[in-house]
Amino acid sequence: MESVASRIETAVARLGPEFLEFLAESVRCQSVTGHEEPVTEFYERELRALGWEVRSLPLAGSALCADEPRVGQRANVVAYRSGAGDGLTVLNGHVDVVPPGDPSEWRESPFSGHVRDGRLYGRGSVDMKGGIAAAVLALAALEDCGAEPLRDIRLELVIGEEKTGVGTRLMVEAESEAPSAVIVMEPSGGHIVPLSAGLQFFTVEVSGMAAHTSAPWRGVDAFEKLLAARDRLRRLAAARSDSYSHELFEDVPTGIPFAIGKIAAGDYPASIPAFATMSGRMGLRPGEDPEGLRAAISAALESLAEDDDWFRDHPAAVKWGNAGLRGWETPREHELVQSLVRAQEHVVGAATIAAFTAGSDAAFYGGRGIPTAIFGPGDVALAHAPDESIAVADVFTAAKVLAIALAGAA
């Protein structure tokens, strides 16, 4: 008799061409953050056509909508599937994408959904419509071959991840039943990710005193002061990295990276800058309270006055770009992780476990102590880049692993 796992693999292969077009069409639905409705309408329509219970969860009316754009046009799409036993597994994926940038840097239209040499191209193919397609294909394959998931399934297709995470925060606020386990389909390269660092975004502002550049000694260069502030934060980050290690982060210099992504100073080439600002991020250890990191950053900036009299009367100011995404870890012996491990071993012969240094919506579940894992197809290094693309075979492989894990068939 054919095993359940073999029946699932056969179903994925049979349904694959249909869901390749599903993925291509979702990529063609331009859904830059804040303008997600083309793809949410597509997903809602397609999931209803599969006969699933589907609802739209609007952003309007939530306390979370205060600083969000176009509130009345934006909504999550939520689908439900019954399982064989008690408990609830959440499959979470974000529908929004970052802007494509300069179209001339792409070989073809950024939203083409075109398949070439076994890869599907377009903004969002990796991050993360490929993962969503894998999850929907996995659930469709279970239904097609008569297999049931072990638990009820809630498929959350959420808005706003690329900026504020408002879609998943809305799910946490709106749904009364806490999940037993969560799988977030971010592109993990097919690795099973039970560990993720968190992060704190920040902006630092410093002031100087303007002067003509022919006599710079008459002014105070705010850019130089900003570099001093950056160095102080860099030293803080280095000390934090030295004090934290984890075997899953052994292949990277640090599991809690610090980086400055944006910097600006002055407003005229012939003037010494009177102001300067930088924005960046500092990593949080799994389980670390963001408030403690914010206090450490503030203290590091206050310490500038110990070495520079200017900062005594003109202290650096810091603003927080988010409330802090918590880091999290699910024990590798937990059944969520082990079900993915067994399924991956069955499908590809070996399981690979890794860790994330990037923030994601997984923090809103894992940071609350809910067993969480990240698993999805695609190379995250290709996300947000020109010619973003995903290997079609990787989408199908991820669908097999997800379906077998959800059914407990390995």
C-alpha atoms as a printed R data frame, in Angstrom:
    type eleno elety resid chain resno       x      y       z
1   ATOM     1    CA   MET     A     1   0.000  0.000   0.000
2   ATOM     2    CA   GLU     A     2   1.280  3.468  -0.888
3   ATOM     3    CA   SER     A     3   2.281  5.476   2.176
4   ATOM     4    CA   VAL     A     4   0.606  8.765   3.073
5   ATOM     5    CA   ALA     A     5   3.881 10.597   2.439
6   ATOM     6    CA   SER     A     6   4.147  9.087  -1.056
7   ATOM     7    CA   ARG     A     7   0.543 10.026  -1.808
8   ATOM     8    CA   ILE     A     8   1.286 13.594  -0.734
9   ATOM     9    CA   GLU     A     9   4.342 13.805  -2.979
10  ATOM    10    CA   THR     A    10   2.331 12.487  -5.902
11  ATOM    11    CA   ALA     A    11  -0.407 15.046  -5.260
12  ATOM    12    CA   VAL     A    12   2.106 17.922  -5.139
13  ATOM    13    CA   ALA     A    13   3.573 16.806  -8.459
14  ATOM    14    CA   ARG     A    14   0.114 16.524 -10.007
15  ATOM    15    CA   LEU     A    15  -1.030 19.947  -8.802
16  ATOM    16    CA   GLY     A    16   2.327 21.627  -9.399
17  ATOM    17    CA   PRO     A    17   1.626 23.221 -12.805
18  ATOM    18    CA   GLU     A    18  -1.634 24.737 -11.536
19  ATOM    19    CA   PHE     A    19   0.095 26.283  -8.539
20  ATOM    20    CA   LEU     A    20   3.030 27.504 -10.583
21  ATOM    21    CA   GLU     A    21   0.522 29.676 -12.423
22  ATOM    22    CA   PHE     A    22  -0.991 30.611  -9.041
23  ATOM    23    CA   LEU     A    23   2.452 31.870  -7.975
24  ATOM    24    CA   ALA     A    24   3.055 33.685 -11.264
25  ATOM    25    CA   GLU     A    25  -0.291 35.467 -11.078
26  ATOM    26    CA   SER     A    26   0.330 36.496  -7.468
27  ATOM    27    CA   VAL     A    27   3.652 38.051  -8.498
28  ATOM    28    CA   ARG     A    28   1.883 39.949 -11.291
29  ATOM    29    CA   CYS     A    29  -0.397 41.457  -8.619
30  ATOM    30    CA   GLN     A    30   1.686 44.452  -7.574
31  ATOM    31    CA   SER     A    31   1.462 44.703  -3.795
32  ATOM    32    CA   VAL     A    32   4.006 47.184  -2.493
33  ATOM    33    CA   THR     A    33   3.504 47.791   1.223
34  ATOM    34    CA   GLY     A    34   0.427 49.945   1.786
35  ATOM    35    CA   HIS     A    35  -1.061 48.923  -1.567
36  ATOM    36    CA   GLU     A    36  -1.622 45.219  -1.023
37  ATOM    37    CA   GLU     A    37  -5.227 44.930  -2.219
38  ATOM    38    CA   PRO     A    38  -4.482 43.620  -5.754
39  ATOM    39    CA   VAL     A    39  -2.952 40.481  -4.287
40  ATOM    40    CA   THR     A    40  -5.231 40.135  -1.255
41  ATOM    41    CA   GLU     A    41  -8.229 40.218  -3.590
42  ATOM    42    CA   PHE     A    42  -6.521 37.576  -5.748
43  ATOM    43    CA   TYR     A    43  -5.774 35.322  -2.772
44  ATOM    44    CA   GLU     A    44  -9.271 35.661  -1.346
45  ATOM    45    CA   ARG     A    45 -10.808 34.769  -4.698
46  ATOM    46    CA   GLU     A    46  -8.510 31.789  -5.299
47  ATOM    47    CA   LEU     A    47  -8.859 30.337  -1.806
48  ATOM    48    CA   ARG     A    48 -12.640 30.578  -1.983
49  ATOM    49    CA   ALA     A    49 -12.508 28.769  -5.331
50  ATOM    50    CA   LEU     A    50 -10.706 25.912  -3.550
51  ATOM    51    CA   GLY     A    51 -13.754 25.610  -1.298
52  ATOM    52    CA   TRP     A    52 -12.002 26.753   1.867
53  ATOM    53    CA   GLU     A    53 -13.481 28.869   4.642
54  ATOM    54    CA   VAL     A    54 -12.062 32.338   4.010
55  ATOM    55    CA   ARG     A    55 -12.519 35.725   5.607
56  ATOM    56    CA   SER     A    56 -11.097 39.197   5.176
57  ATOM    57    CA   LEU     A    57  -9.758 40.871   8.312
58  ATOM    58    CA   PRO     A    58  -9.739 44.635   7.682
59  ATOM    59    CA   LEU     A    59  -7.234 46.978   9.246
60  ATOM    60    CA   ALA     A    60  -9.901 49.661   9.683
61  ATOM    61    CA   GLY     A    61 -11.298 49.776  13.197
62  ATOM    62    CA   SER     A    62  -8.191 48.366  14.862
63  ATOM    63    CA   ALA     A    63  -6.197 50.392  17.369
64  ATOM    64    CA   LEU     A    64  -3.158 49.452  15.283
65  ATOM    65    CA   CYS     A    65  -4.193 51.563  12.310
66  ATOM    66    CA   ALA     A    66  -3.299 54.992  13.720
67  ATOM    67    CA   ASP     A    67  -0.044 55.475  11.808
68  ATOM    68    CA   GLU     A    68  -0.854 53.282   8.808
69  ATOM    69    CA   PRO     A    69  -1.628 54.566   5.294
70  ATOM    70    CA   ARG     A    70  -4.748 53.752   3.275
71  ATOM    71    CA   VAL     A    71  -6.405 52.026   6.200
72  ATOM    72    CA   GLY     A    72  -9.771 51.589   4.517
73  ATOM    73    CA   GLN     A    73  -8.355 49.642   1.573
74  ATOM    74    CA   ARG     A    74  -6.145 47.163   3.440
75  ATOM    75    CA   ALA     A    75  -6.982 43.788   4.971
76  ATOM    76    CA   ASN     A    76  -5.495 40.416   5.820
77  ATOM    77    CA   VAL     A    77  -6.838 37.269   4.189
78  ATOM    78    CA   VAL     A    78  -7.417 34.354   6.571
79  ATOM    79    CA   ALA     A    79  -8.319 30.794   5.567
80  ATOM    80    CA   TYR     A    80  -9.210 27.862   7.792
81  ATOM    81    CA   ARG     A    81  -8.858 24.099   7.329
82  ATOM    82    CA   SER     A    82 -10.038 21.446   9.770
83  ATOM    83    CA   GLY     A    83  -7.596 18.925  11.165
84  ATOM    84    CA   ALA     A    84  -7.844 15.489  12.721
85  ATOM    85    CA   GLY     A    85  -7.023 16.430  16.311
86  ATOM    86    CA   ASP     A    86  -6.921 19.132  18.919
87  ATOM    87    CA   GLY     A    87  -4.889 22.298  18.613
88  ATOM    88    CA   LEU     A    88  -4.167 24.863  15.925
89  ATOM    89    CA   THR     A    89  -1.217 25.331  13.600
90  ATOM    90    CA   VAL     A    90  -0.753 28.741  12.002
91  ATOM    91    CA   LEU     A    91   0.863 29.150   8.595
92  ATOM    92    CA   ASN     A    92   1.850 32.797   8.253
93  ATOM    93    CA   GLY     A    93   3.008 34.660   5.169
94  ATOM    94    CA   HIS     A    94   3.155 38.332   4.242
95  ATOM    95    CA   VAL     A    95   1.669 39.522   0.961
96  ATOM    96    CA   ASP     A    96   3.389 42.910   0.710
97  ATOM    97    CA   VAL     A    97   6.610 43.495  -1.207
98  ATOM    98    CA   VAL     A    98   9.259 46.216  -1.294
99  ATOM    99    CA   PRO     A    99   9.319 48.598  -4.289
100 ATOM   100    CA   PRO     A   100  11.114 47.226  -7.360
101 ATOM   101    CA   GLY     A   101  13.534 50.126  -7.651
102 ATOM   102    CA   ASP     A   102  14.880 51.202 -11.045
103 ATOM   103    CA   PRO     A   103  13.155 49.045 -13.711
104 ATOM   104    CA   SER     A   104  16.187 49.443 -15.988
105 ATOM   105    CA   GLU     A   105  18.168 47.230 -13.574
106 ATOM   106    CA   TRP     A   106  15.794 44.346 -14.298
107 ATOM   107    CA   ARG     A   107  16.154 42.108 -17.343
108 ATOM   108    CA   GLU     A   108  12.376 42.267 -17.798
109 ATOM   109    CA   SER     A   109   9.359 43.753 -16.048
110 ATOM   110    CA   PRO     A   110   9.769 43.642 -12.248
111 ATOM   111    CA   PHE     A   111   6.319 42.067 -11.887
112 ATOM   112    CA   SER     A   112   6.426 39.702 -14.880
113 ATOM   113    CA   GLY     A   113   6.024 36.354 -13.114
114 ATOM   114    CA   HIS     A   114   7.935 34.958 -16.087
115 ATOM   115    CA   VAL     A   115   9.454 31.469 -15.847
116 ATOM   116    CA   ARG     A   116  12.864 30.979 -17.425
117 ATOM   117    CA   ASP     A   117  15.343 28.131 -16.961
118 ATOM   118    CA   GLY     A   118  13.424 26.709 -14.029
119 ATOM   119    CA   ARG     A   119  13.135 29.991 -12.138
120 ATOM   120    CA   LEU     A   120  10.168 32.321 -11.695
121 ATOM   121    CA   TYR     A   121  11.081 36.012 -11.796
122 ATOM   122    CA   GLY     A   122   9.501 39.067 -10.225
123 ATOM   123    CA   ARG     A   123   9.370 41.216  -7.119
124 ATOM   124    CA   GLY     A   124   8.008 39.134  -4.268
125 ATOM   125    CA   SER     A   125   8.780 35.762  -5.849
126 ATOM   126    CA   VAL     A   126  11.217 35.029  -3.028
127 ATOM   127    CA   ASP     A   127   9.917 37.401  -0.353
128 ATOM   128    CA   MET     A   128   7.523 35.808   0.063
129 ATOM   129    CA   LYS     A   129   4.906 34.795  -2.449
130 ATOM   130    CA   GLY     A   130   6.910 31.650  -3.195
131 ATOM   131    CA   GLY     A   131   6.440 30.574   0.421
132 ATOM   132    CA   ILE     A   132   2.725 31.367   0.296
133 ATOM   133    CA   ALA     A   133   2.336 29.320  -2.896
134 ATOM   134    CA   ALA     A   134   4.160 26.406  -1.245
135 ATOM   135    CA   ALA     A   135   1.818 26.536   1.761
136 ATOM   136    CA   VAL     A   136  -1.361 26.712  -0.325
137 ATOM   137    CA   LEU     A   137  -0.093 23.895  -2.547
138 ATOM   138    CA   ALA     A   138   0.708 21.821   0.548
139 ATOM   139    CA   LEU     A   139  -2.833 22.202   1.900
140 ATOM   140    CA   ALA     A   140  -4.369 21.535  -1.513
141 ATOM   141    CA   ALA     A   141  -2.248 18.393  -1.880
142 ATOM   142    CA   LEU     A   142  -3.438 17.090   1.500
143 ATOM   143    CA   GLU     A   143  -7.023 17.546   0.395
144 ATOM   144    CA   ASP     A   144  -6.342 16.038  -3.034
145 ATOM   145    CA   CYS     A   145  -4.895 12.804  -1.630
146 ATOM   146    CA   GLY     A   146  -7.345 12.451   1.257
147 ATOM   147    CA   ALA     A   147  -4.860 13.178   4.040
148 ATOM   148    CA   GLU     A   148  -5.679 15.378   7.028
149 ATOM   149    CA   PRO     A   149  -3.449 17.734   8.969
150 ATOM   150    CA   LEU     A   150  -2.928 16.698  12.566
151 ATOM   151    CA   ARG     A   151  -4.361 19.998  13.825
152 ATOM   152    CA   ASP     A   152  -6.692 22.669  12.540
153 ATOM   153    CA   ILE     A   153  -4.922 25.083  10.201
154 ATOM   154    CA   ARG     A   154  -5.169 28.866  10.089
155 ATOM   155    CA   LEU     A   155  -3.528 30.317   7.004
156 ATOM   156    CA   GLU     A   156  -2.681 33.975   7.611
157 ATOM   157    CA   LEU     A   157  -1.856 36.086   4.553
158 ATOM   158    CA   VAL     A   158  -0.910 39.393   6.127
159 ATOM   159    CA   ILE     A   159  -0.211 42.971   5.086
160 ATOM   160    CA   GLY     A   160   2.477 45.406   6.121
161 ATOM   161    CA   GLU     A   161   5.335 43.121   7.163
162 ATOM   162    CA   GLU     A   162   8.012 45.065   5.320
163 ATOM   163    CA   LYS     A   163   7.457 48.183   7.437
164 ATOM   164    CA   THR     A   164   5.528 47.735  10.672
165 ATOM   165    CA   GLY     A   165   4.355 44.122  10.897
166 ATOM   166    CA   VAL     A   166   0.834 45.461  11.319
167 ATOM   167    CA   GLY     A   167  -0.822 42.495   9.604
168 ATOM   168    CA   THR     A   168   0.476 39.848  11.985
169 ATOM   169    CA   ARG     A   169  -0.018 42.165  14.944
170 ATOM   170    CA   LEU     A   170  -3.638 42.461  13.789
171 ATOM   171    CA   MET     A   171  -3.942 38.656  13.752
172 ATOM   172    CA   VAL     A   172  -2.619 38.411  17.306
173 ATOM   173    CA   GLU     A   173  -5.085 41.101  18.395
174 ATOM   174    CA   ALA     A   174  -8.129 39.691  16.573
175 ATOM   175    CA   GLU     A   175  -7.900 35.910  16.992
176 ATOM   176    CA   SER     A   176  -9.021 34.515  20.342
177 ATOM   177    CA   GLU     A   177  -7.486 31.041  19.896
178 ATOM   178    CA   ALA     A   178  -3.750 30.994  20.524
179 ATOM   179    CA   PRO     A   179  -1.952 28.603  18.181
180 ATOM   180    CA   SER     A   180  -0.202 25.454  19.342
181 ATOM   181    CA   ALA     A   181   2.507 26.049  16.741
182 ATOM   182    CA   VAL     A   182   3.407 28.560  14.028
183 ATOM   183    CA   ILE     A   183   5.288 28.172  10.754
184 ATOM   184    CA   VAL     A   184   6.295 31.418   9.050
185 ATOM   185    CA   MET     A   185   7.086 30.865   5.369
186 ATOM   186    CA   GLU     A   186   9.873 33.422   5.034
187 ATOM   187    CA   PRO     A   187  12.570 32.419   2.522
188 ATOM   188    CA   SER     A   188  14.947 30.257   4.548
189 ATOM   189    CA   GLY     A   189  16.674 28.546   1.650
190 ATOM   190    CA   GLY     A   190  14.787 25.423   2.615
191 ATOM   191    CA   HIS     A   191  16.449 25.369   6.042
192 ATOM   192    CA   ILE     A   192  14.389 24.778   9.176
193 ATOM   193    CA   VAL     A   193  14.819 27.821  11.427
194 ATOM   194    CA   PRO     A   194  13.929 27.406  15.135
195 ATOM   195    CA   LEU     A   195  16.046 30.369  16.291
196 ATOM   196    CA   SER     A   196  15.996 34.042  15.396
197 ATOM   197    CA   ALA     A   197  17.633 37.138  16.768
198 ATOM   198    CA   GLY     A   198  15.463 40.169  17.347
199 ATOM   199    CA   LEU     A   199  16.251 43.765  16.547
200 ATOM   200    CA   GLN     A   200  15.782 47.346  17.666
201 ATOM   201    CA   PHE     A   201  15.616 50.110  15.065
202 ATOM   202    CA   PHE     A   202  16.821 53.555  16.097
203 ATOM   203    CA   THR     A   203  17.625 57.026  14.788
204 ATOM   204    CA   VAL     A   204  20.334 59.185  16.369
205 ATOM   205    CA   GLU     A   205  20.388 62.953  15.855
206 ATOM   206    CA   VAL     A   206  23.287 65.238  16.770
207 ATOM   207    CA   SER     A   207  23.715 68.982  16.439
208 ATOM   208    CA   GLY     A   208  26.709 71.128  15.533
209 ATOM   209    CA   MET     A   209  27.275 74.764  14.643
210 ATOM   210    CA   ALA     A   210  27.293 75.983  11.067
211 ATOM   211    CA   ALA     A   211  30.200 77.954   9.627
212 ATOM   212    CA   HIS     A   212  31.538 78.753   6.177
213 ATOM   213    CA   THR     A   213  33.758 75.957   4.893
214 ATOM   214    CA   SER     A   214  36.572 78.502   4.311
215 ATOM   215    CA   ALA     A   215  36.815 78.770   8.100
216 ATOM   216    CA   PRO     A   216  35.626 75.411   9.461
217 ATOM   217    CA   TRP     A   217  37.272 76.075  12.834
218 ATOM   218    CA   ARG     A   218  34.553 78.645  13.524
219 ATOM   219    CA   GLY     A   219  31.920 75.922  13.510
220 ATOM   220    CA   VAL     A   220  31.287 72.525  15.055
221 ATOM   221    CA   ASP     A   221  31.036 69.708  12.539
222 ATOM   222    CA   ALA     A   222  27.910 67.695  13.331
223 ATOM   223    CA   PHE     A   223  29.084 64.934  11.013
224 ATOM   224    CA   GLU     A   224  32.226 64.394  13.081
225 ATOM   225    CA   LYS     A   225  30.062 64.266  16.202
226 ATOM   226    CA   LEU     A   226  27.830 61.702  14.505
227 ATOM   227    CA   LEU     A   227  30.827 59.521  13.719
228 ATOM   228    CA   ALA     A   228  31.773 59.622  17.396
229 ATOM   229    CA   ALA     A   229  28.256 58.498  18.295
230 ATOM   230    CA   ARG     A   230  28.456 55.702  15.740
231 ATOM   231    CA   ASP     A   231  31.751 54.516  17.159
232 ATOM   232    CA   ARG     A   232  30.288 54.445  20.671
233 ATOM   233    CA   LEU     A   233  27.370 52.300  19.476
234 ATOM   234    CA   ARG     A   234  29.729 50.073  17.487
235 ATOM   235    CA   ARG     A   235  31.731 49.393  20.653
236 ATOM   236    CA   LEU     A   236  28.529 48.584  22.553
237 ATOM   237    CA   ALA     A   237  27.469 46.175  19.809
238 ATOM   238    CA   ALA     A   238  30.889 44.501  19.750
239 ATOM   239    CA   ALA     A   239  30.774 43.921  23.502
240 ATOM   240    CA   ARG     A   240  27.284 42.457  23.206
241 ATOM   241    CA   SER     A   241  28.360 40.151  20.385
242 ATOM   242    CA   ASP     A   242  31.387 38.967  22.381
243 ATOM   243    CA   SER     A   243  29.092 37.999  25.264
244 ATOM   244    CA   TYR     A   244  26.633 35.970  23.167
245 ATOM   245    CA   SER     A   245  27.156 32.779  21.212
246 ATOM   246    CA   HIS     A   246  24.986 29.973  19.878
247 ATOM   247    CA   GLU     A   247  25.988 26.988  17.806
248 ATOM   248    CA   LEU     A   248  23.489 27.867  15.085
249 ATOM   249    CA   PHE     A   249  25.211 31.248  14.650
250 ATOM   250    CA   GLU     A   250  28.707 29.789  14.386
251 ATOM   251    CA   ASP     A   251  28.872 30.400  10.618
252 ATOM   252    CA   VAL     A   252  28.373 34.180  10.924
253 ATOM   253    CA   PRO     A   253  30.485 36.832  12.712
254 ATOM   254    CA   THR     A   254  27.647 37.615  15.108
255 ATOM   255    CA   GLY     A   255  24.092 36.490  15.687
256 ATOM   256    CA   ILE     A   256  23.023 39.971  16.824
257 ATOM   257    CA   PRO     A   257  24.371 42.340  14.164
258 ATOM   258    CA   PHE     A   258  24.663 46.112  14.351
259 ATOM   259    CA   ALA     A   259  24.429 48.205  11.197
260 ATOM   260    CA   ILE     A   260  23.724 51.758  10.078
261 ATOM   261    CA   GLY     A   261  21.565 51.848   6.976
262 ATOM   262    CA   LYS     A   262  20.924 55.553   6.501
263 ATOM   263    CA   ILE     A   263  22.972 58.688   7.199
264 ATOM   264    CA   ALA     A   264  22.584 62.404   6.448
265 ATOM   265    CA   ALA     A   265  24.382 65.612   7.413
266 ATOM   266    CA   GLY     A   266  24.145 69.302   6.579
267 ATOM   267    CA   ASP     A   267  22.184 71.022   3.859
268 ATOM   268    CA   TYR     A   268  24.736 72.974   1.798
269 ATOM   269    CA   PRO     A   269  28.189 72.087   0.366
270 ATOM   270    CA   ALA     A   270  29.807 75.322   1.548
271 ATOM   271    CA   SER     A   271  28.593 75.097   5.152
272 ATOM   272    CA   ILE     A   272  29.887 73.050   8.042
273 ATOM   273    CA   PRO     A   273  26.905 70.815   8.912
274 ATOM   274    CA   ALA     A   274  24.887 71.989  11.891
275 ATOM   275    CA   PHE     A   275  22.999 68.718  12.137
276 ATOM   276    CA   ALA     A   276  23.551 65.059  11.313
277 ATOM   277    CA   THR     A   277  21.482 61.925  11.687
278 ATOM   278    CA   MET     A   278  21.825 58.187  11.252
279 ATOM   279    CA   SER     A   279  19.365 55.317  11.375
280 ATOM   280    CA   GLY     A   280  20.144 51.682  11.927
281 ATOM   281    CA   ARG     A   281  19.535 48.541  13.923
282 ATOM   282    CA   MET     A   282  21.055 46.557  16.768
283 ATOM   283    CA   GLY     A   283  20.338 42.886  17.318
284 ATOM   284    CA   LEU     A   284  18.525 41.431  20.315
285 ATOM   285    CA   ARG     A   285  19.437 38.080  21.842
286 ATOM   286    CA   PRO     A   286  16.643 35.482  21.916
287 ATOM   287    CA   GLY     A   287  14.563 36.174  24.995
288 ATOM   288    CA   GLU     A   288  16.136 39.589  25.638
289 ATOM   289    CA   ASP     A   289  13.894 42.448  26.743
290 ATOM   290    CA   PRO     A   290  14.060 45.296  24.182
291 ATOM   291    CA   GLU     A   291  13.757 47.820  26.989
292 ATOM   292    CA   GLY     A   292  17.126 46.736  28.338
293 ATOM   293    CA   LEU     A   293  18.789 47.256  24.960
294 ATOM   294    CA   ARG     A   294  17.192 50.682  24.582
295 ATOM   295    CA   ALA     A   295  18.578 51.651  27.988
296 ATOM   296    CA   ALA     A   296  22.061 50.448  26.964
297 ATOM   297    CA   ILE     A   297  21.963 52.450  23.723
298 ATOM   298    CA   SER     A   298  20.834 55.564  25.583
299 ATOM   299    CA   ALA     A   299  23.593 55.137  28.171
300 ATOM   300    CA   ALA     A   300  26.232 54.712  25.450
301 ATOM   301    CA   LEU     A   301  25.171 57.967  23.828
302 ATOM   302    CA   GLU     A   302  25.073 59.791  27.161
303 ATOM   303    CA   SER     A   303  28.647 58.657  27.823
304 ATOM   304    CA   LEU     A   304  29.845 60.803  24.901
305 ATOM   305    CA   ALA     A   305  29.796 63.784  27.270
306 ATOM   306    CA   GLU     A   306  32.549 62.164  29.326
307 ATOM   307    CA   ASP     A   307  35.023 62.705  26.473
308 ATOM   308    CA   ASP     A   308  33.606 65.711  24.642
309 ATOM   309    CA   ASP     A   309  32.355 68.892  26.301
310 ATOM   310    CA   TRP     A   310  30.139 69.662  23.285
311 ATOM   311    CA   PHE     A   311  27.852 66.730  24.142
312 ATOM   312    CA   ARG     A   312  27.320 68.038  27.680
313 ATOM   313    CA   ASP     A   313  25.255 70.959  26.401
314 ATOM   314    CA   HIS     A   314  24.202 69.328  23.127
315 ATOM   315    CA   PRO     A   315  23.437 65.676  23.918
316 ATOM   316    CA   ALA     A   316  22.768 63.216  21.146
317 ATOM   317    CA   ALA     A   317  19.071 62.401  20.814
318 ATOM   318    CA   VAL     A   318  17.758 58.925  20.048
319 ATOM   319    CA   LYS     A   319  14.364 57.919  18.683
320 ATOM   320    CA   TRP     A   320  13.105 54.350  18.469
321 ATOM   321    CA   GLY     A   321  11.936 53.087  15.090
322 ATOM   322    CA   ASN     A   322   9.920 50.230  16.565
323 ATOM   323    CA   ALA     A   323   8.976 48.744  19.903
324 ATOM   324    CA   GLY     A   324  11.677 46.116  19.443
325 ATOM   325    CA   LEU     A   325  11.240 42.789  17.688
326 ATOM   326    CA   ARG     A   326  12.006 40.121  20.244
327 ATOM   327    CA   GLY     A   327  14.388 37.293  19.494
328 ATOM   328    CA   TRP     A   328  13.077 33.779  20.093
329 ATOM   329    CA   GLU     A   329  14.038 30.122  20.126
330 ATOM   330    CA   THR     A   330  12.025 26.919  19.850
331 ATOM   331    CA   PRO     A   331  13.827 23.889  21.309
332 ATOM   332    CA   ARG     A   332  14.982 21.567  18.561
333 ATOM   333    CA   GLU     A   333  13.393 18.608  20.336
334 ATOM   334    CA   HIS     A   334   9.953 20.263  20.122
335 ATOM   335    CA   GLU     A   335   7.494 18.352  17.960
336 ATOM   336    CA   LEU     A   336   7.061 21.312  15.578
337 ATOM   337    CA   VAL     A   337  10.754 21.256  14.708
338 ATOM   338    CA   GLN     A   338  10.981 17.483  14.688
339 ATOM   339    CA   SER     A   339   7.989 17.116  12.356
340 ATOM   340    CA   LEU     A   340   9.720 19.414   9.859
341 ATOM   341    CA   VAL     A   341  13.002 17.529  10.324
342 ATOM   342    CA   ARG     A   342  11.381 14.145   9.642
343 ATOM   343    CA   ALA     A   343   9.501 15.507   6.633
344 ATOM   344    CA   GLN     A   344  12.613 17.098   5.147
345 ATOM   345    CA   GLU     A   345  14.611 13.915   5.684
346 ATOM   346    CA   HIS     A   346  11.912 11.982   3.848
347 ATOM   347    CA   VAL     A   347  11.726 14.405   0.902
348 ATOM   348    CA   VAL     A   348  15.380 15.338   0.336
349 ATOM   349    CA   GLY     A   349  17.313 12.804   2.402
350 ATOM   350    CA   ALA     A   350  18.676 15.130   5.098
351 ATOM   351    CA   ALA     A   351  17.427 17.950   7.301
352 ATOM   352    CA   THR     A   352  19.197 21.281   7.638
353 ATOM   353    CA   ILE     A   353  18.687 23.534  10.653
354 ATOM   354    CA   ALA     A   354  19.759 27.174  10.691
355 ATOM   355    CA   ALA     A   355  19.216 30.477  12.488
356 ATOM   356    CA   PHE     A   356  18.029 33.908  11.366
357 ATOM   357    CA   THR     A   357  19.719 37.224  12.088
358 ATOM   358    CA   ALA     A   358  16.894 39.095  10.335
359 ATOM   359    CA   GLY     A   359  13.694 40.321  11.936
360 ATOM   360    CA   SER     A   360  10.377 38.917  10.752
361 ATOM   361    CA   ASP     A   361   6.757 38.522  11.770
362 ATOM   362    CA   ALA     A   362   7.784 35.289  13.512
363 ATOM   363    CA   ALA     A   363   8.774 37.516  16.449
364 ATOM   364    CA   PHE     A   364   5.128 38.294  17.188
365 ATOM   365    CA   TYR     A   365   4.553 34.607  17.938
366 ATOM   366    CA   GLY     A   366   7.957 33.261  18.975
367 ATOM   367    CA   GLY     A   367   8.530 36.312  21.175
368 ATOM   368    CA   ARG     A   368   5.385 35.360  23.105
369 ATOM   369    CA   GLY     A   369   6.706 31.879  23.810
370 ATOM   370    CA   ILE     A   370   4.578 30.162  21.154
371 ATOM   371    CA   PRO     A   371   6.513 27.337  19.424
372 ATOM   372    CA   THR     A   372   7.565 28.871  16.117
373 ATOM   373    CA   ALA     A   373   9.698 27.938  13.137
374 ATOM   374    CA   ILE     A   374  10.599 29.661   9.892
375 ATOM   375    CA   PHE     A   375  10.569 27.460   6.814
376 ATOM   376    CA   GLY     A   376  10.194 28.514   3.205
377 ATOM   377    CA   PRO     A   377  11.717 28.251  -0.256
378 ATOM   378    CA   GLY     A   378  14.050 30.790  -1.814
379 ATOM   379    CA   ASP     A   379  17.377 32.488  -1.186
380 ATOM   380    CA   VAL     A   380  16.844 35.541   1.007
381 ATOM   381    CA   ALA     A   381  19.903 37.172  -0.590
382 ATOM   382    CA   LEU     A   382  17.839 37.557  -3.782
383 ATOM   383    CA   ALA     A   383  14.966 39.288  -2.001
384 ATOM   384    CA   HIS     A   384  14.699 43.077  -2.426
385 ATOM   385    CA   ALA     A   385  17.152 42.885  -5.361
386 ATOM   386    CA   PRO     A   386  16.793 43.376  -9.127
387 ATOM   387    CA   ASP     A   387  15.891 40.162 -10.953
388 ATOM   388    CA   GLU     A   388  14.496 38.606  -7.772
389 ATOM   389    CA   SER     A   389  13.676 34.986  -8.622
390 ATOM   390    CA   ILE     A   390  12.914 31.618  -7.084
391 ATOM   391    CA   ALA     A   391  13.622 28.079  -8.278
392 ATOM   392    CA   VAL     A   392  10.320 26.406  -9.139
393 ATOM   393    CA   ALA     A   393  11.644 23.074  -7.872
394 ATOM   394    CA   ASP     A   394  12.316 24.633  -4.460
395 ATOM   395    CA   VAL     A   395   8.682 25.746  -4.167
396 ATOM   396    CA   PHE     A   396   7.480 22.215  -4.885
397 ATOM   397    CA   THR     A   397   9.990 20.692  -2.456
398 ATOM   398    CA   ALA     A   398   8.898 23.076   0.310
399 ATOM   399    CA   ALA     A   399   5.253 22.186  -0.365
400 ATOM   400    CA   LYS     A   400   6.030 18.473   0.058
401 ATOM   401    CA   VAL     A   401   7.904 19.068   3.313
402 ATOM   402    CA   LEU     A   402   5.136 21.284   4.711
403 ATOM   403    CA   ALA     A   403   2.340 18.894   3.762
404 ATOM   404    CA   ILE     A   404   4.103 15.824   5.177
405 ATOM   405    CA   ALA     A   405   4.971 17.686   8.391
406 ATOM   406    CA   LEU     A   406   1.425 18.996   8.844
407 ATOM   407    CA   ALA     A   407  -0.002 15.490   8.355
408 ATOM   408    CA   GLY     A   408   2.599 13.845  10.593
409 ATOM   409    CA   ALA     A   409   3.271 11.464   7.718
410 ATOM   410    CA   ALA     A   410   6.995 10.948   8.305
